mmCIF file of C-alpha atoms in Angstrom:
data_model
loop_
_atom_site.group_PDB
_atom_site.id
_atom_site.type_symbol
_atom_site.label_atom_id
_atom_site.label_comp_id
_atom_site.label_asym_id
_atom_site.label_seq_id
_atom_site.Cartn_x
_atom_site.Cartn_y
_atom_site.Cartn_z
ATOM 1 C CA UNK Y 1 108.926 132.058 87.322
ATOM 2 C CA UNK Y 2 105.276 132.698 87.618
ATOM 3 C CA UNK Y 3 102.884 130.179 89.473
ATOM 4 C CA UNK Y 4 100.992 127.854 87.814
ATOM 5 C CA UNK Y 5 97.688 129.834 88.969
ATOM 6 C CA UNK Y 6 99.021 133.086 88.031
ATOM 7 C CA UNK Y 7 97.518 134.207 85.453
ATOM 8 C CA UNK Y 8 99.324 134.600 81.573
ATOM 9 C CA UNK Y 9 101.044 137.879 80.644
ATOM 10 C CA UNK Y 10 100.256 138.712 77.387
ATOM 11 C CA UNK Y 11 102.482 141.601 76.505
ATOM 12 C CA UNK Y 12 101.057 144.624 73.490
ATOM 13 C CA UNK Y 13 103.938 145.641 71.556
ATOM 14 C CA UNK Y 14 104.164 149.169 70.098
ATOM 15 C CA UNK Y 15 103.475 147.678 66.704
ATOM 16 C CA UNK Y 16 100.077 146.552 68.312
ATOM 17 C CA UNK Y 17 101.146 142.956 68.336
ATOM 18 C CA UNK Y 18 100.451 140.489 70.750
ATOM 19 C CA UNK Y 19 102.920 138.132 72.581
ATOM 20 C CA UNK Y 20 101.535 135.454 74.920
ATOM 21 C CA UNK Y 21 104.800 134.667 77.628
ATOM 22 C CA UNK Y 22 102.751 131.555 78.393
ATOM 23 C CA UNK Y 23 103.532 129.584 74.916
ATOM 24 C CA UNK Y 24 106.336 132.373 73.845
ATOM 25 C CA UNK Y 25 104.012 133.051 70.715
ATOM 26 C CA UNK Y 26 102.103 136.384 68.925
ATOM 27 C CA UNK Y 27 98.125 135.867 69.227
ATOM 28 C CA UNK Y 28 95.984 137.800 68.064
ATOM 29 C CA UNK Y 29 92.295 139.101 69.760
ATOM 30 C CA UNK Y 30 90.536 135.966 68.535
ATOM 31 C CA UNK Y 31 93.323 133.778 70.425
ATOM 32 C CA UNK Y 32 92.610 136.176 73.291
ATOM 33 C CA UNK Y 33 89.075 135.816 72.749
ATOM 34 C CA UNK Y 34 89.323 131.840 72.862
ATOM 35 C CA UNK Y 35 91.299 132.280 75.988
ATOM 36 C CA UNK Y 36 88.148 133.975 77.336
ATOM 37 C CA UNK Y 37 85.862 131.299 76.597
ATOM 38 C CA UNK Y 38 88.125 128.254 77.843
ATOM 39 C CA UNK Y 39 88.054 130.393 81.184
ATOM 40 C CA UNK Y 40 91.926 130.799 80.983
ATOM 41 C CA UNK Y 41 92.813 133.662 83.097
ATOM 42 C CA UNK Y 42 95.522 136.236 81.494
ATOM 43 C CA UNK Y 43 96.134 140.254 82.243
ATOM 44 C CA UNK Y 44 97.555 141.983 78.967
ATOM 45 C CA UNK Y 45 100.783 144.505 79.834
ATOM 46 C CA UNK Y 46 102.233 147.324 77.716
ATOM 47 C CA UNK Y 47 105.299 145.836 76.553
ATOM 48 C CA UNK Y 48 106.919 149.127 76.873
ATOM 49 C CA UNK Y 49 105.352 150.668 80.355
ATOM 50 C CA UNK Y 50 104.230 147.708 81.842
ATOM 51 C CA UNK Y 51 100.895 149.432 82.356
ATOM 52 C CA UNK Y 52 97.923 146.885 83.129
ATOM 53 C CA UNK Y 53 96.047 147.228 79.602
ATOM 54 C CA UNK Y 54 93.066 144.121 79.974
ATOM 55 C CA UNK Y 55 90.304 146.093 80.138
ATOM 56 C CA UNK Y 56 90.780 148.269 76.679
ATOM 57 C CA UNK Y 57 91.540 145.101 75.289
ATOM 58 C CA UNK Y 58 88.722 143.403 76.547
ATOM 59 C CA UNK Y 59 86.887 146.001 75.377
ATOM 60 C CA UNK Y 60 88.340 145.513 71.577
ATOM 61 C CA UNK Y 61 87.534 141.966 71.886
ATOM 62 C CA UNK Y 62 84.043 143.146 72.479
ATOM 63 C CA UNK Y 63 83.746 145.624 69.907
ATOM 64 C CA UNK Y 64 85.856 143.284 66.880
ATOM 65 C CA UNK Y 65 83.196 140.464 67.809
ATOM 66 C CA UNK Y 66 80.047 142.953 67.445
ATOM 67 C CA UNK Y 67 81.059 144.020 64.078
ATOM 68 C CA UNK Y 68 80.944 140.503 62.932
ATOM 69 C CA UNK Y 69 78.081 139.730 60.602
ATOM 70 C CA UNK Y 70 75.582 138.023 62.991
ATOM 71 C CA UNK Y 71 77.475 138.098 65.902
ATOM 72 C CA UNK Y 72 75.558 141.353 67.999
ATOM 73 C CA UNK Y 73 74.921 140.508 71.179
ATOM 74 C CA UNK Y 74 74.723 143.817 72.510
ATOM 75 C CA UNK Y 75 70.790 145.969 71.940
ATOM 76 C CA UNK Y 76 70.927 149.535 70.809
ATOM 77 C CA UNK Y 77 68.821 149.961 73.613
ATOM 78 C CA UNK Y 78 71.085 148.620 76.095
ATOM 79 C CA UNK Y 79 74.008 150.239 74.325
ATOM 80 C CA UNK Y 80 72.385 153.278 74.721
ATOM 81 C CA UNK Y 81 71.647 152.993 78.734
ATOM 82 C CA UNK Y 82 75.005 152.043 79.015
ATOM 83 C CA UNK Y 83 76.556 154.848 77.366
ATOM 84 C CA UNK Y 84 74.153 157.169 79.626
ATOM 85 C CA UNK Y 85 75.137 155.772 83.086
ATOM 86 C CA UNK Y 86 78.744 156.602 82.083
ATOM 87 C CA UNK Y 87 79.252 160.498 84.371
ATOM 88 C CA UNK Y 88 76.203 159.974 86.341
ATOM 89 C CA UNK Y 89 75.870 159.252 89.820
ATOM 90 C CA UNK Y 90 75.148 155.455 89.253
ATOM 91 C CA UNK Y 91 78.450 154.860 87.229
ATOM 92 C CA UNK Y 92 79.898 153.689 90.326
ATOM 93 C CA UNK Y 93 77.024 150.744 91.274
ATOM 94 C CA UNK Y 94 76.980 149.771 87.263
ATOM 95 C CA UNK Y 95 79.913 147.338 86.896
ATOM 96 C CA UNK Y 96 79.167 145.263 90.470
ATOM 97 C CA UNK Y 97 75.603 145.116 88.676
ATOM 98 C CA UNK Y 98 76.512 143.713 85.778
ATOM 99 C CA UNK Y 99 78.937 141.695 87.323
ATOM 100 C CA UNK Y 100 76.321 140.003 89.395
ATOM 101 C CA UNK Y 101 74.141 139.853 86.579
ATOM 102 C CA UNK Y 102 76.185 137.681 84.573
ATOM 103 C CA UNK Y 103 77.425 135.605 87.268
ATOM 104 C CA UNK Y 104 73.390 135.054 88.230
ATOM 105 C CA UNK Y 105 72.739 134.414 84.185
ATOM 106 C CA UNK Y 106 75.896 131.809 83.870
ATOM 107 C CA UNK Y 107 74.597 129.918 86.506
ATOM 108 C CA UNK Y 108 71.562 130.017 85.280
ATOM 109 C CA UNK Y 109 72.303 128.860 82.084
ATOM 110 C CA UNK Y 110 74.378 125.832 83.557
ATOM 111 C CA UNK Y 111 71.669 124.701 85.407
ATOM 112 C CA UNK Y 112 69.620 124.846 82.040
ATOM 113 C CA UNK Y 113 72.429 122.814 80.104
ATOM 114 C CA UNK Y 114 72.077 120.262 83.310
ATOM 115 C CA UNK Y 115 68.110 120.256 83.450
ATOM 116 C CA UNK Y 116 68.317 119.644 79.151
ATOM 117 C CA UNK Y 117 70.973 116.987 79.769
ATOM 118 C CA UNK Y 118 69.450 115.117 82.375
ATOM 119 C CA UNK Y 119 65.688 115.316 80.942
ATOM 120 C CA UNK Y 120 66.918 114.144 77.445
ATOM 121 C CA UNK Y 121 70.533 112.845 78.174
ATOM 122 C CA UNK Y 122 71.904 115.098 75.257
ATOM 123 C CA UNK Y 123 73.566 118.510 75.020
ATOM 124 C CA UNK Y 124 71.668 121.565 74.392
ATOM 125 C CA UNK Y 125 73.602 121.466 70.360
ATOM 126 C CA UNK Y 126 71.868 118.681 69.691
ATOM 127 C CA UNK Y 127 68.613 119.857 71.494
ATOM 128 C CA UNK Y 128 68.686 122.694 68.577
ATOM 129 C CA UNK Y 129 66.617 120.185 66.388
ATOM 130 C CA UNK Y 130 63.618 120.690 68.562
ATOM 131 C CA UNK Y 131 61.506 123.602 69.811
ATOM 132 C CA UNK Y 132 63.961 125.706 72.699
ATOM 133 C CA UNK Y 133 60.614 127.020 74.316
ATOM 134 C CA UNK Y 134 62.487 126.461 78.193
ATOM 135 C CA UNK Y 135 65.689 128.497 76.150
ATOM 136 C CA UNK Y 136 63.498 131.372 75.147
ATOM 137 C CA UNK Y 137 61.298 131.700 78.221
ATOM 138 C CA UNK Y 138 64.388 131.914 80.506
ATOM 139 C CA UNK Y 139 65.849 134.498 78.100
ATOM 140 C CA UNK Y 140 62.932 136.081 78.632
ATOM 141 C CA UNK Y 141 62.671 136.151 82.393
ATOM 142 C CA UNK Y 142 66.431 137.203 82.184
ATOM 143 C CA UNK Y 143 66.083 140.126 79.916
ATOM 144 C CA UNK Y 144 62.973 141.386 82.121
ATOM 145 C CA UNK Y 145 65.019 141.166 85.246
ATOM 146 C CA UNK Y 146 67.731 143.313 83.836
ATOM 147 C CA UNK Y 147 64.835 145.588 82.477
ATOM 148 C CA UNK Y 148 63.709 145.997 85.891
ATOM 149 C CA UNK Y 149 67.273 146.873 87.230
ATOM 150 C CA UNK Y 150 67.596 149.299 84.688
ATOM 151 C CA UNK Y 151 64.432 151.003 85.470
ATOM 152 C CA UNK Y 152 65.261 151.292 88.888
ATOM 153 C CA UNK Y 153 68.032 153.604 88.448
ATOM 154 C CA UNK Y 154 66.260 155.287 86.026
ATOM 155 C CA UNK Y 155 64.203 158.098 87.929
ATOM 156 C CA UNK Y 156 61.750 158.941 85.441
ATOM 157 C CA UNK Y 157 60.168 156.963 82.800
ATOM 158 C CA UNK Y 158 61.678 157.047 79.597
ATOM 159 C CA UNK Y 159 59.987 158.679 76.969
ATOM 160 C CA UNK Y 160 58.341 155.673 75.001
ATOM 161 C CA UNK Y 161 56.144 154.780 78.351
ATOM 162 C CA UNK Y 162 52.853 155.775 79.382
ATOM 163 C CA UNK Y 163 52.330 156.310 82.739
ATOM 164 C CA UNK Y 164 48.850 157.453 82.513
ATOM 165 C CA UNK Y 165 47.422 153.921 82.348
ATOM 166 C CA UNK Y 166 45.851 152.301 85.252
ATOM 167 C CA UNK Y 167 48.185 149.535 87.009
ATOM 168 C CA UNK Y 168 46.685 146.255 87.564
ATOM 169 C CA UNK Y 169 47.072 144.995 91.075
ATOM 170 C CA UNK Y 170 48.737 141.861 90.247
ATOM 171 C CA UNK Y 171 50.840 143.860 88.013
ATOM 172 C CA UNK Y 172 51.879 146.090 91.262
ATOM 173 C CA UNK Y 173 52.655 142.684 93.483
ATOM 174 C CA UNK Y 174 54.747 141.045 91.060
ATOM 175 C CA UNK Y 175 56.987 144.569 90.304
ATOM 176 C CA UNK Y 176 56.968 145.412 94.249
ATOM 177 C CA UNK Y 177 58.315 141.389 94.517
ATOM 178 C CA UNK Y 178 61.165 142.210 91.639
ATOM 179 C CA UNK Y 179 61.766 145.597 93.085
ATOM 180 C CA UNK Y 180 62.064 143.853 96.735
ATOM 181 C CA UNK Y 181 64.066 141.212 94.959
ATOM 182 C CA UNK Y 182 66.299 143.655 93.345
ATOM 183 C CA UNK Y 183 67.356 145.990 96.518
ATOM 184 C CA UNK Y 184 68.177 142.820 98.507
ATOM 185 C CA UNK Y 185 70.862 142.439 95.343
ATOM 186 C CA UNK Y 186 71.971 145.953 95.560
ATOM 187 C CA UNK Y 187 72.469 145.631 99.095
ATOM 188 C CA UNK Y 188 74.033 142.370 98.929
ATOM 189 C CA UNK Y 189 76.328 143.900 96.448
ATOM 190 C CA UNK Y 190 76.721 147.052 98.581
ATOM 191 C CA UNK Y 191 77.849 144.635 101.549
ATOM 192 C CA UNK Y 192 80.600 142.875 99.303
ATOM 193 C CA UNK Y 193 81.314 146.136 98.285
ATOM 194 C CA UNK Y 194 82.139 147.302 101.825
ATOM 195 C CA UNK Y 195 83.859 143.747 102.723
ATOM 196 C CA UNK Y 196 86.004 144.916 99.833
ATOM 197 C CA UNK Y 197 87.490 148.006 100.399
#
């Protein structure tokens, strides 16, 4: 009998069907994607092999949701730098970094969903009303940050940018700042890393 902390088997049939041993039911990837979002923790087995098959379902989660009409999440652009990492040296140092990234951007967004809550004592749902200036200048700020990241594993410029124009010394502070910012990440990542293994 598995503990109550273990997390649910689901079990993927040959027939591609999907048996939860939690409620002794068939789900399907929108159950499993529910799962996700109530933070219930579950690994998904091959019925057959008993081969640990999460992340390739994950990964059709991912895929089924951006091919929903309005649903994309995911930038060409960013699909694209994703899709080049995969083979090079950085491949490795890619998944902590995300990782971290969306740990740092959850938190951030809680804190948000606080800040809204306690400035206007409702949830950000019913804040939609009214302008979400705060919501799109921390997007912003997030987005830039992960620009940044990217760039910095990136050892030449990519095509689109101009180099030849003059930096502005502010400019330089604030990227040497993010760029200082950014390698006391990687290193703090590095160290888990390490602790890890």
């Amino acid at each position: 009998m598995a503990a109550k902390d273990d997390p649910i088997v689901i079990k993927k049939y040959a027939n591609r069907r999907l048996y939860n041993t939690g409620t002794s039911t068939y789900v399907t990837l929108e159950d499993l994607a529910e799962m996700v979002k109530k933070g219930e923790e579950f690994t998904v087995q091959d019925a057959k092999t008993g081969d640990d098959i999460t992340h390739p379902v994950l990964t059709q989660i991912i895929f089924e949701l951006e091919n929903k009409d309005g649903q994309n999440m995911l930038p060409i652009p960013f699909l694209r730098q994703l899709i080049s990492f995969y083979g090079d040296q950085m491949q490795m140092i890619v998944p902590s970094f995300l990782e971290q990234s969306m740990i740092a951007f959850s938190k951030e967004q809680e804190r948000f969903r606080e800040q809204m809550k306690g400035a206007f004592g409702k949830t950000p749902i019913d804040m939609m009303k009214t302008p979400m200036k705060a919501l799109e200048e921390q997007t912003r700020r997030n987005v830039e940050m992960f620009q940044n990241a990217m760039r910095m594993f990136t050892p030449f410029p990519s095509a689109g940018t101009s180099s030849s124009a003059p930096a502005e010394s502010p400019k330089k502070e604030e990227k040497s700042d993010d760029l200082q910012e950014l390698k006391a990440q990687i290193a703090a990542m590095q160290r888990k890393l390490d602790t890890m293994s």
